[in-house]
mmCIF file of C-alpha atoms and ligand atoms in Angstrom:
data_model
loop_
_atom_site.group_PDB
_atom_site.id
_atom_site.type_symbol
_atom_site.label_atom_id
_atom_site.label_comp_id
_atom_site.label_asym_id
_atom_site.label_seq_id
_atom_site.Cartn_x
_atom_site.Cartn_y
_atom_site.Cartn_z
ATOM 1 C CA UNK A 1024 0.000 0.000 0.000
ATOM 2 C CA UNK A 1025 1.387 3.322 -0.610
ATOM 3 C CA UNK A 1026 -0.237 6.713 0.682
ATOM 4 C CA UNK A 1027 -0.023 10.257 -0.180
ATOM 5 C CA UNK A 1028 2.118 11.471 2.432
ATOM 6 C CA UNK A 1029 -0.045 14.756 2.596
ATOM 7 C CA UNK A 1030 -3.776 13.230 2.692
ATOM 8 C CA UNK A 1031 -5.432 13.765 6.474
ATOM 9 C CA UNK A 1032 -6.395 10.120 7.072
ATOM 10 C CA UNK A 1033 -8.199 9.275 10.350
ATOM 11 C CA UNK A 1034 -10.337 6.068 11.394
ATOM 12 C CA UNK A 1035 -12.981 5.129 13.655
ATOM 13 C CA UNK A 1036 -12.028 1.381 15.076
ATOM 14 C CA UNK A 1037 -14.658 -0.398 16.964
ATOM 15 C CA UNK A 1038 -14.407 -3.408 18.519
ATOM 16 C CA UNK A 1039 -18.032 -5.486 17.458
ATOM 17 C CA UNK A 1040 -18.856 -7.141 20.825
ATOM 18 C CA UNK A 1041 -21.550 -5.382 21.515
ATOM 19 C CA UNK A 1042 -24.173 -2.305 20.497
ATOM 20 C CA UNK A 1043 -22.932 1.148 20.381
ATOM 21 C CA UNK A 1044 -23.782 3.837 23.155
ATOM 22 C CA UNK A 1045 -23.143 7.117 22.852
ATOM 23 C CA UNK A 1046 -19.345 7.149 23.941
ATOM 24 C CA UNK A 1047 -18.593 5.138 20.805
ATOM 25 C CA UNK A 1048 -21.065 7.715 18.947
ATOM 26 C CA UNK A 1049 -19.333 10.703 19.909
ATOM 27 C CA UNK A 1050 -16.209 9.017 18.584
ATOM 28 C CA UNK A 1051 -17.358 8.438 15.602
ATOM 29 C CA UNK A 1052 -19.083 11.651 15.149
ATOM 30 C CA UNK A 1053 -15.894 13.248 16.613
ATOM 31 C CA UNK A 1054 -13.355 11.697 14.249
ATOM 32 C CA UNK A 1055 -15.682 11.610 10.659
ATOM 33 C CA UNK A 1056 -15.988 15.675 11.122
ATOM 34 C CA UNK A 1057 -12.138 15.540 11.572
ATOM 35 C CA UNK A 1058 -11.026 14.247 9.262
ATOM 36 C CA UNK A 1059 -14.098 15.610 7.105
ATOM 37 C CA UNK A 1060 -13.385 19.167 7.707
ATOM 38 C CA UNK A 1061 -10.045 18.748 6.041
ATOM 39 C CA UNK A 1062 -10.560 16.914 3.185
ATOM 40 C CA UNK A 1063 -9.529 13.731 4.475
ATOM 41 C CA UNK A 1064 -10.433 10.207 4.494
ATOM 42 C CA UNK A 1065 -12.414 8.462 6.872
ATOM 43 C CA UNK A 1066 -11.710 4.431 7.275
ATOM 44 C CA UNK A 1067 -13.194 2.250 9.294
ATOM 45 C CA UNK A 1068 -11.236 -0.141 10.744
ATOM 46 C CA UNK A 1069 -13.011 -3.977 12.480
ATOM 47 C CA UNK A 1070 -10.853 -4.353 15.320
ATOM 48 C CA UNK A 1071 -12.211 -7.989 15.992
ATOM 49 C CA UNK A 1072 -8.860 -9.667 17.556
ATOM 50 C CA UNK A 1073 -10.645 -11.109 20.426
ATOM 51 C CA UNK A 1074 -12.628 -14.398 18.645
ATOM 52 C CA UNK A 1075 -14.690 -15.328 21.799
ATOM 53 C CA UNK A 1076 -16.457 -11.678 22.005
ATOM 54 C CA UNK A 1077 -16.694 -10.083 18.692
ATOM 55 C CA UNK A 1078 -19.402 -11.243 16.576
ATOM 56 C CA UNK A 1079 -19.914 -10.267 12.547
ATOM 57 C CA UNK A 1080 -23.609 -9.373 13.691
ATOM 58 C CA UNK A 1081 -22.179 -6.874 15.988
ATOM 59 C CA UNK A 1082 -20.247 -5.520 12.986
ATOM 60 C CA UNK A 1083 -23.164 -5.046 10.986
ATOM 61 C CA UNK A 1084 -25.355 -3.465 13.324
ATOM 62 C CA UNK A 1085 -22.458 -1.315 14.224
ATOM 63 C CA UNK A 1086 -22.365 -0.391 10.038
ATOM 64 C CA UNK A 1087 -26.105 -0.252 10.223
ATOM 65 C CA UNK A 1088 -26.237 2.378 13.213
ATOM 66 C CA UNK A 1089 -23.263 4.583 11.426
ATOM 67 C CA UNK A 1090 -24.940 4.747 8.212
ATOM 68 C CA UNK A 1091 -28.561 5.753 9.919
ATOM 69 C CA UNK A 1092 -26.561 8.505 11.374
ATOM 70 C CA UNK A 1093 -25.372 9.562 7.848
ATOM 71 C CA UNK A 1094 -21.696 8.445 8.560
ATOM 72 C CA UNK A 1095 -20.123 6.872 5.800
ATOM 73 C CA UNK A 1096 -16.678 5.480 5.178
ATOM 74 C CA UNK A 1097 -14.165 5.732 2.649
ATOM 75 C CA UNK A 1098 -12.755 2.037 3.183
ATOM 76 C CA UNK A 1099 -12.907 -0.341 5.549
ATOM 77 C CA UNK A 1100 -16.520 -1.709 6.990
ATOM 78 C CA UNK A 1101 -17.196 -5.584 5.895
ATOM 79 C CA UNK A 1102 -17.561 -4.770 2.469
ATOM 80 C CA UNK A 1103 -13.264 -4.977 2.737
ATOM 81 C CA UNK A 1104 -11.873 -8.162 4.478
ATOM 82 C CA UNK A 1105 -8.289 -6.338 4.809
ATOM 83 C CA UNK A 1106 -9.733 -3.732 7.430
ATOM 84 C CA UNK A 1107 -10.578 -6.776 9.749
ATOM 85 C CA UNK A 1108 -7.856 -7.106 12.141
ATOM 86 C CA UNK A 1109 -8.834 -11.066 12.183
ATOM 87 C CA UNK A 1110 -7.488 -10.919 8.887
ATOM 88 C CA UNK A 1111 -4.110 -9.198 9.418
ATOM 89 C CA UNK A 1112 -2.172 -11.869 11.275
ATOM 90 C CA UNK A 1113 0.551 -11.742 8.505
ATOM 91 C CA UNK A 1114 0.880 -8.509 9.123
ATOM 92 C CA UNK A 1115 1.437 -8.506 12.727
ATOM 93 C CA UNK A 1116 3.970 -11.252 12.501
ATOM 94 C CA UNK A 1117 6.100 -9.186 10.074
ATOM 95 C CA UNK A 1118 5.839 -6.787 12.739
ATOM 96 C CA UNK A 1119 6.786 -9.176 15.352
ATOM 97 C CA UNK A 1120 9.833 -10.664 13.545
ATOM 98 C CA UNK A 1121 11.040 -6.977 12.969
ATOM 99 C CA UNK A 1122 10.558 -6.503 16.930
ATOM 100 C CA UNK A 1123 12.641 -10.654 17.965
ATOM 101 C CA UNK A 1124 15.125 -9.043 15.649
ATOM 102 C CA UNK A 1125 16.126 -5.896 17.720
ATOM 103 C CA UNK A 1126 17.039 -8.507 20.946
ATOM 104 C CA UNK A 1127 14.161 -6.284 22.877
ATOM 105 C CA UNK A 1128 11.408 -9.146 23.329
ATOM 106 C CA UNK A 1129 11.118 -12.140 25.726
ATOM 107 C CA UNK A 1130 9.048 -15.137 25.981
ATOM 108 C CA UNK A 1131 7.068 -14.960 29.053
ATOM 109 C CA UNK A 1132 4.983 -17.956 30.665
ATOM 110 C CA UNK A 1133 3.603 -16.037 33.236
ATOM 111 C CA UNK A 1134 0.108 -17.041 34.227
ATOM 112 C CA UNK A 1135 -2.117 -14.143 35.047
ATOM 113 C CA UNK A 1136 -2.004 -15.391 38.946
ATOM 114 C CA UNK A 1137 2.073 -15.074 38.457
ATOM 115 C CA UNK A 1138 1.264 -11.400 37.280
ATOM 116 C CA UNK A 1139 -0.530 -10.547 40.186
ATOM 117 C CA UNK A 1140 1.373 -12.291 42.967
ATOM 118 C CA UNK A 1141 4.103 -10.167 41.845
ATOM 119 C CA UNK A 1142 1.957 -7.301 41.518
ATOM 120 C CA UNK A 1143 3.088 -4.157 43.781
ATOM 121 C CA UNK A 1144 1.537 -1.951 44.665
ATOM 122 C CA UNK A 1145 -1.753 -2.384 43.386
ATOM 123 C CA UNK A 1146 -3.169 -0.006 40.690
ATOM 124 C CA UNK A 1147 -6.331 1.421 41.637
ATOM 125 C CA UNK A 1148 -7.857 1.759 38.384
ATOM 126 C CA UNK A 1149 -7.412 -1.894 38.023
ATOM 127 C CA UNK A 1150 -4.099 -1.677 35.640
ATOM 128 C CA UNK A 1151 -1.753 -4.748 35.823
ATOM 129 C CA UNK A 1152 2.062 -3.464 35.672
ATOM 130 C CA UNK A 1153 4.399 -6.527 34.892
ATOM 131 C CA UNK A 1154 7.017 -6.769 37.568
ATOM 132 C CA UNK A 1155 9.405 -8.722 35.025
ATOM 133 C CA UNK A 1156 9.568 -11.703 36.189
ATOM 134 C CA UNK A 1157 10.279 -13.484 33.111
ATOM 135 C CA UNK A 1158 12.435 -10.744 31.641
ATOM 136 C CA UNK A 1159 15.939 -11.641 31.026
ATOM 137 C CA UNK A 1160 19.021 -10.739 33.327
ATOM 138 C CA UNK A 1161 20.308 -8.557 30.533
ATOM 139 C CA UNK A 1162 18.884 -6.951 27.465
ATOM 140 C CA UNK A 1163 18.908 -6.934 24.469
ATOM 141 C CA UNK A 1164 18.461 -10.286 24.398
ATOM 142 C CA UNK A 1165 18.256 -13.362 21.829
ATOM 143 C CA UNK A 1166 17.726 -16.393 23.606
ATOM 144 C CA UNK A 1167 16.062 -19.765 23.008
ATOM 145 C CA UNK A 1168 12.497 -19.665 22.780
ATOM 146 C CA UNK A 1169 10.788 -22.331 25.245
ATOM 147 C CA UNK A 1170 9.150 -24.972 23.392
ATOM 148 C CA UNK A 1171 5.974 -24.424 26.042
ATOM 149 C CA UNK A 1172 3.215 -21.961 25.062
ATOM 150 C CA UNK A 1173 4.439 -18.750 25.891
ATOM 151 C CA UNK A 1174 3.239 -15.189 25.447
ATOM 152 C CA UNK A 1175 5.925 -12.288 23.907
ATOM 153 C CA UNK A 1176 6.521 -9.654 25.833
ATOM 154 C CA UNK A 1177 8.237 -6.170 24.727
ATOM 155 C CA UNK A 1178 11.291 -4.601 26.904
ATOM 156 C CA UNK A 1179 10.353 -0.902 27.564
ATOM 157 C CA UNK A 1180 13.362 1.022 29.147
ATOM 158 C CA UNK A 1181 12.915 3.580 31.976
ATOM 159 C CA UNK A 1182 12.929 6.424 29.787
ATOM 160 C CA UNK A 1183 10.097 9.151 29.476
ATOM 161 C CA UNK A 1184 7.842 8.930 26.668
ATOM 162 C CA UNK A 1185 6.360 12.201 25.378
ATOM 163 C CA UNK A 1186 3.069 12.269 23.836
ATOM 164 C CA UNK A 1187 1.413 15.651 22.386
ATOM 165 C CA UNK A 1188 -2.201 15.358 22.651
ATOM 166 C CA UNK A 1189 -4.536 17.365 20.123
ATOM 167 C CA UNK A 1190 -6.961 17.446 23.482
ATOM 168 C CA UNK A 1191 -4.952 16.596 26.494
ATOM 169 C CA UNK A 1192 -1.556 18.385 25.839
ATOM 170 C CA UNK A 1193 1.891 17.752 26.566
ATOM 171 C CA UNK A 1194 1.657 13.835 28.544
ATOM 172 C CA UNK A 1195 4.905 12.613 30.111
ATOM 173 C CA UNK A 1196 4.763 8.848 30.751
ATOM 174 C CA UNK A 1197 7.460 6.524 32.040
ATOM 175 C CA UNK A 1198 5.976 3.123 30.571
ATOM 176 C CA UNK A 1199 8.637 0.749 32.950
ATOM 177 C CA UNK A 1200 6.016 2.437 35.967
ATOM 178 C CA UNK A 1201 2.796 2.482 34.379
ATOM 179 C CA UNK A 1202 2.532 -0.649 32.474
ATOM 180 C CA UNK A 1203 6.256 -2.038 32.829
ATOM 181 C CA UNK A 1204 6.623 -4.660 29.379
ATOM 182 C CA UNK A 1205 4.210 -5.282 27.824
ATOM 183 C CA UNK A 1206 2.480 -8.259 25.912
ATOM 184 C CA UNK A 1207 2.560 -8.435 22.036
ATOM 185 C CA UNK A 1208 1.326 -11.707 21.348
ATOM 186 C CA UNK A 1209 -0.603 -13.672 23.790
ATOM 187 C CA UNK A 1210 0.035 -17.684 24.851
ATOM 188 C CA UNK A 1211 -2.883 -18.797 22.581
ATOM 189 C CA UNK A 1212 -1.310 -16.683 19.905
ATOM 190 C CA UNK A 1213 -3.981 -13.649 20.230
ATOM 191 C CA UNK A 1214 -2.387 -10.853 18.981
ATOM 192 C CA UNK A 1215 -2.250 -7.796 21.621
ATOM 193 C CA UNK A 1216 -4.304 -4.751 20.965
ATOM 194 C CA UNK A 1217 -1.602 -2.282 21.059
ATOM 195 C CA UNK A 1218 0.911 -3.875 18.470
ATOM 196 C CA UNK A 1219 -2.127 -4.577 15.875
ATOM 197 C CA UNK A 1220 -2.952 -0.900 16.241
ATOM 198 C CA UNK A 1221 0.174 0.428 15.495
ATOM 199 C CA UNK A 1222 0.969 -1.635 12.503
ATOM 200 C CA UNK A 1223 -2.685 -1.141 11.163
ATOM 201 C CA UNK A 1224 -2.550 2.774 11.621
ATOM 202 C CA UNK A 1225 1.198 3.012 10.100
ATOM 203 C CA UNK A 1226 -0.228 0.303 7.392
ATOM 204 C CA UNK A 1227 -3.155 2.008 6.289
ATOM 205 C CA UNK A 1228 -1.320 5.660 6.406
ATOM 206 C CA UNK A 1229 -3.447 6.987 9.434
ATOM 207 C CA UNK A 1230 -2.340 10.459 10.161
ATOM 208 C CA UNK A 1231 -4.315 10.912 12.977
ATOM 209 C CA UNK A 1232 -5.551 8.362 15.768
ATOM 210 C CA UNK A 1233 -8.676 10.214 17.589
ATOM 211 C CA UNK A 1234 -9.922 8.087 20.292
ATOM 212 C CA UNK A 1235 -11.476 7.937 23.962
ATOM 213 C CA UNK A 1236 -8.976 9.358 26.645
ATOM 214 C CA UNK A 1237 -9.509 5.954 28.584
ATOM 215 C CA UNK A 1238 -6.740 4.878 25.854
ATOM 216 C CA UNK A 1239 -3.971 8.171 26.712
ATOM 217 C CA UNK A 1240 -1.711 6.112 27.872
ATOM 218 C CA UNK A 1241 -1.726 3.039 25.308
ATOM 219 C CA UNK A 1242 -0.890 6.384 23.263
ATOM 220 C CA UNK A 1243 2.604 6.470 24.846
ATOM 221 C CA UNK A 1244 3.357 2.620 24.514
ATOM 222 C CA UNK A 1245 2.212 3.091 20.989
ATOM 223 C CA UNK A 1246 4.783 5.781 20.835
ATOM 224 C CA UNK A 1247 7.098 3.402 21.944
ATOM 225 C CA UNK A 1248 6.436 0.851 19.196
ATOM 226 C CA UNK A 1249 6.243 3.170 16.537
ATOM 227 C CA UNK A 1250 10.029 4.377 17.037
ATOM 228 C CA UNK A 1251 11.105 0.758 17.550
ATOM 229 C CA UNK A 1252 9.420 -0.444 13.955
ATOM 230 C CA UNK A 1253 10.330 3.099 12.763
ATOM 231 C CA UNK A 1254 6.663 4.473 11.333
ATOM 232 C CA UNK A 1255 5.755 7.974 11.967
ATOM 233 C CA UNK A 1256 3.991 8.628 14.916
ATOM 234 C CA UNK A 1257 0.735 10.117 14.300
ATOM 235 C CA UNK A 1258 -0.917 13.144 15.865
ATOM 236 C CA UNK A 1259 -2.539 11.422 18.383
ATOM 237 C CA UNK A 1260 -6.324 13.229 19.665
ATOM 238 C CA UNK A 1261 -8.039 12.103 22.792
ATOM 239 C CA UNK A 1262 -12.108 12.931 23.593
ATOM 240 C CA UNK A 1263 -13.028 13.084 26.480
ATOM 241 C CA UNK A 1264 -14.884 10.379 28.519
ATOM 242 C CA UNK A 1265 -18.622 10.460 28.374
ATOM 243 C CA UNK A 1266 -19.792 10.473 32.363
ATOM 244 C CA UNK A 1267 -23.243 10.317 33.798
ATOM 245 C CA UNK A 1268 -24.501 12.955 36.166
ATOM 246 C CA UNK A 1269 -23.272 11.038 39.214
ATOM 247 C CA UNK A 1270 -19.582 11.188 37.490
ATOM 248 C CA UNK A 1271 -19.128 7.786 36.611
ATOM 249 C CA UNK A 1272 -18.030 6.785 33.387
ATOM 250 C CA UNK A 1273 -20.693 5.845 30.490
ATOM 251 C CA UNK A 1274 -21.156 2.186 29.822
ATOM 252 C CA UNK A 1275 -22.841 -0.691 28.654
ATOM 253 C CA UNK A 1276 -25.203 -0.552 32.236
ATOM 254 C CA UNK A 1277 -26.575 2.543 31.181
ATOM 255 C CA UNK A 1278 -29.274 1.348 29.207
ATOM 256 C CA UNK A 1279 -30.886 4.578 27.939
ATOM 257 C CA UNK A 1280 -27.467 5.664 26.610
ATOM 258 C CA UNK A 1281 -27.277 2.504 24.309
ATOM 259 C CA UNK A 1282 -27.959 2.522 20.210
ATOM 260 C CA UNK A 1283 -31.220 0.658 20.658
ATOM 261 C CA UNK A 1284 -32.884 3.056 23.616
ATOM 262 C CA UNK A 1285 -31.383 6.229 21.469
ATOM 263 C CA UNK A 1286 -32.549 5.166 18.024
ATOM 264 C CA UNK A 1287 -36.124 4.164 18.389
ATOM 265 C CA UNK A 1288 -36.900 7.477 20.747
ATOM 266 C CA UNK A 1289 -34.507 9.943 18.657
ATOM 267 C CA UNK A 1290 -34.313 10.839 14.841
ATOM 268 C CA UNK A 1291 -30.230 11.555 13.690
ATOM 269 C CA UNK A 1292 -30.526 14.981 13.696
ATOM 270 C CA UNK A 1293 -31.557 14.891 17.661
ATOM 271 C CA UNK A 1294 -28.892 12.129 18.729
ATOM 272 C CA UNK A 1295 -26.434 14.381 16.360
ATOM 273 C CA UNK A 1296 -27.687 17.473 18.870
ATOM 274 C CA UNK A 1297 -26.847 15.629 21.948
ATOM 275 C CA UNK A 1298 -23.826 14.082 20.592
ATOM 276 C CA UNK A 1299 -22.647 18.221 19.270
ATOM 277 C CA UNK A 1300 -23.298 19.515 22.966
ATOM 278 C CA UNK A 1301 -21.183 16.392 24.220
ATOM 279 C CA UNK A 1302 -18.596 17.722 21.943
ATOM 280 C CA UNK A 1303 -18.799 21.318 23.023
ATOM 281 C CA UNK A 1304 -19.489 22.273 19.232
ATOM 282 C CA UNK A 1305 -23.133 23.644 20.187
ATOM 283 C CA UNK A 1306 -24.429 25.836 23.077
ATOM 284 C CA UNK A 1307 -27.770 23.395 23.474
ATOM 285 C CA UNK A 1308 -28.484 19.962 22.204
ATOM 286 C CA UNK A 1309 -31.305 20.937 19.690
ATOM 287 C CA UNK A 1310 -31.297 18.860 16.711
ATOM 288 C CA UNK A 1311 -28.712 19.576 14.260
ATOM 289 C CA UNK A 1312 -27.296 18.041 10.587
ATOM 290 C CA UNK A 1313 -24.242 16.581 10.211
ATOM 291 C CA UNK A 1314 -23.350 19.555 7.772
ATOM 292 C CA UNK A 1315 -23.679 22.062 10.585
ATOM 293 C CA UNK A 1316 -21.815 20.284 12.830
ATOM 294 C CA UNK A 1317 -18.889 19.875 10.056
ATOM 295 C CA UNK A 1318 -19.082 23.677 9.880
ATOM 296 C CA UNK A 1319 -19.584 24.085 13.490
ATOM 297 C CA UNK A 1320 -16.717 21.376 14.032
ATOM 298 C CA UNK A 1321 -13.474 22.972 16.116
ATOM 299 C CA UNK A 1322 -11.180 20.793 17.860
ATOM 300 C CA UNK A 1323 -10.153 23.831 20.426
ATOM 301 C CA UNK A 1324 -14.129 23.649 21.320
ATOM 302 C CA UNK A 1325 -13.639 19.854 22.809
ATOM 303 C CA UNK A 1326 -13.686 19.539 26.646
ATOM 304 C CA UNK A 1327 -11.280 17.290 28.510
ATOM 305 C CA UNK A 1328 -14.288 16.043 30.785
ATOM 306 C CA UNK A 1329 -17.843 15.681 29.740
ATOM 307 C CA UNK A 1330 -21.096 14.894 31.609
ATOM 308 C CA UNK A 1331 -24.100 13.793 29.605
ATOM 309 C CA UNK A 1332 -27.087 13.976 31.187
ATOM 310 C CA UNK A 1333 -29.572 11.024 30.740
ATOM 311 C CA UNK A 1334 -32.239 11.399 29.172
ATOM 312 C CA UNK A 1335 -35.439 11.397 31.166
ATOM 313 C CA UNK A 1336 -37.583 11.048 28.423
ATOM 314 C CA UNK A 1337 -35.106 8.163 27.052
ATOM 315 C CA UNK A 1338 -35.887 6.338 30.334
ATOM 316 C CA UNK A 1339 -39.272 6.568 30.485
ATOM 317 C CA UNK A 1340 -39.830 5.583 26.949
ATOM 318 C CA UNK A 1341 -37.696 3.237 26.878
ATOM 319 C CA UNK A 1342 -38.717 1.350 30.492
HETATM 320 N N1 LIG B 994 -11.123 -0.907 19.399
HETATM 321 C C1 LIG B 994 -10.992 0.087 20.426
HETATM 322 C C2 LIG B 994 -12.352 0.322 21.060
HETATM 323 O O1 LIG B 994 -13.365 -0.032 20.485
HETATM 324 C C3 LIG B 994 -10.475 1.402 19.903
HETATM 325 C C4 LIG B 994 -9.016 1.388 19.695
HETATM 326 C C5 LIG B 994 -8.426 2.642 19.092
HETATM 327 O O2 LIG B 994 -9.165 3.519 18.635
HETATM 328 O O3 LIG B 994 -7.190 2.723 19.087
HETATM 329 O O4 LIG B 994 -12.396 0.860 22.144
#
C-alpha cells in the first residue's frame, strides 16, 4: 500500500462485541468531522482480535447504526476483508519478527495469577504493571524460545515517553512504571491490541488516531512501538470520557445511553444534537445536521471532561 504522504487520514475502530452507546457515537461523530473538515479520508477499521467476544452481527449493526446517522466510510466496513484485524495476522507477525530481531522481546509464561502475585503496589484503576519476572538478566536479548506456550513480551526502558495530545496536551509517561513490558502476542497466539494498532494505523497511512482518553496512555506505549518499527507517529487526539450525572463513566449498564434506547426514541438529527453539545461544538443539544456540525466542528471547542445527562424522556420511553 502506498499513501499520499499529505492526505489527512483518520479512522474510527470499533471493537463489534456489543451495540454502540453514545461514547462510541461521539467518537465516531468526533473523528468523521475531523477528518471531514479537512478533506480527508475516513476508514473504518473492524478491530475484531478477540474471537470469543466479537461477533460479525455486531459488525453489521455497528455499520447499520453509522450509516442511519449519515456516517459513511471511505474504506474499511465488511464490504473490505483487509480492514478486519482477524485478517491481518501476517501482518502482525512481520511486525513481530522486525521486533525478535532488535534482541528487545522475551518469551514470558507467566500465568495471570504469576502477574498478580508479583503485583506491587496495586493499581487502583485496576491496571496490571508486569514486575518482570520473566524478563531476562540482561537486554537486548536473543535467547532460546521455550518450546511451552508462551506469550511475547516487549522490553520498555525507563525512559520518558512524550506524547502531544490534540486534546490533552503535553503527557509525560514513564511506561517501565505504568505498564512495565508489555504483551505483544498472547500464549494462545492472540495478537495484543496495542501492536495490531500500530501496525494497522502506520499500514493504512493513518495520520491521525482520535480516540477515547480511557486509551492516553496506550498512546505512549504506541509511541514506543512506533520508534522501535520506525513508522511515523501520528498526531494522536483524545475525547473526552462520556460520564453520567453522578460522574461515573458511560457504559454498557446505562441502558438509555445505548444505540437501541437512542434510536427508536430519537431521529439523527436529535442524537447528532446531543452528541454536538457532548462535543462542546453547540451551546444546546437541539437537533442539528451533520453539515452544521462539520461547519460548526473545532477541535479547540472539545472539553477534557464531559457529563451527559440522561435522558429522562429516554428512560421513560424506553422502560
Ligand atoms: N477498538 C478500540 C475500542 O473499540 C479502539 C481502539 C483505538 O481507537 O485505538 O475501544
Amino acid at each position: 500500500m502506498t499513501h499520499n504522504a499529505a492526505k489527512v487520514r483518520g479512522r474510527f475502530a470499533p471493537s463489534p462485541t456489543g451495540r454502540m452507546h453514545f461514547g462510541n457515537i461521539a467518537t465516531a461523530v468526533a473523528t468523521w468531522l475531523s477528518v471531514k473538515s479537512r478533506g480527508g479520508e475516513w476508514i473504518l477499521r473492524i478491530e475484531d482480535l478477540d474471537p470469543q467476544r466479537s461477533k460479525r452481527r455486531w459488525m453489521e449493526q455497528i455499520e447499520d447504526d453509522l450509516v442511519w446517522l449519515g456516517l459513511r466510510w471511505d474504506a474499511g466496513g465488511l464490504a473490505a476483508p483487509a480492514y478486519s484485524q482477524s485478517n491481518r495476522g501476517g501482518h502482525y507477525e512481520e511486525a513481530l519478527a522486525r521486533l525478535k530481531a532488535t534482541g528487545m522481546t522475551y518469551a514470558c509464561t507467566c500465568t495471570r495469577a504469576d502477574i498478580m502475585a508479583t503485583q506491587a503496589p496495586h493499581q487502583s484503576d485496576g491496571r496490571v504493571i508486569y514486575g518482570g519476572r520473566c524478563r531476562p538478566a540482561s537486554m537486548p536479548c536473543f535467547g532460546e524460545e521455550p518450546p511451552t506456550p508462551h506469550a511475547t513480551r516487549l522490553y520498555v526502558s525507563d525512559g520518558e515517553i512524550v506524547v502531544v495530545d490534540g486534546v490533552f496536551g503535553r503527557t509525560v509517561t514513564n511506561l517501565a512504571r505504568e505498564c512495565g513490558d508489555f504483551i505483544l502476542r498472547r500464549a494462545d497466539g492472540a495478537w495484543a491490541y496495542q501492536l495490531a494498532v500500530v501496525v494497522d494505523d502506520a499500514l493504512m497511512g493513518v495520520t491521525e488516531v482520535m480516540r477515547g482518553s480511557d486509551l492516553l496512555l496506550s498512546a505512549a506505549q504506541q509511541t514506543y512501538l512506533y520508534r522501535l518499527l520506525g513508522y511515523d507517529v501520528p498526531e494522536f487526539v483524545h475525547l473526552p470520557l462520556m460520564c453520567n450525572p453522578e460522574g461515573r463513566r458511560l457504559s454498557k449498564r446505562d441502558s438509555a445511553m445505548s444505540m437501541e434506547a437512542m434510536r427508536s426514541a430519537l431521529t439523527p438529527e436529535e442524537l447528532l444534537g446531543r452528541v454536538g453539545a457532548a462535543l462542546g461544538l453547540t451551546a444546546t443539544d437541539e437537533p442539528v445536521t451533520l453539515e452544521r456540525l462539520l461547519e460548526l466542528y473545532e477541535r479547540g471547542n472539545i472539553k477534557k471532561q464531559q457529563t451527559v445527562n440522561i435522558d429522562e424522556e429516554l428512560r421513560v420511553i424506553n422502560a
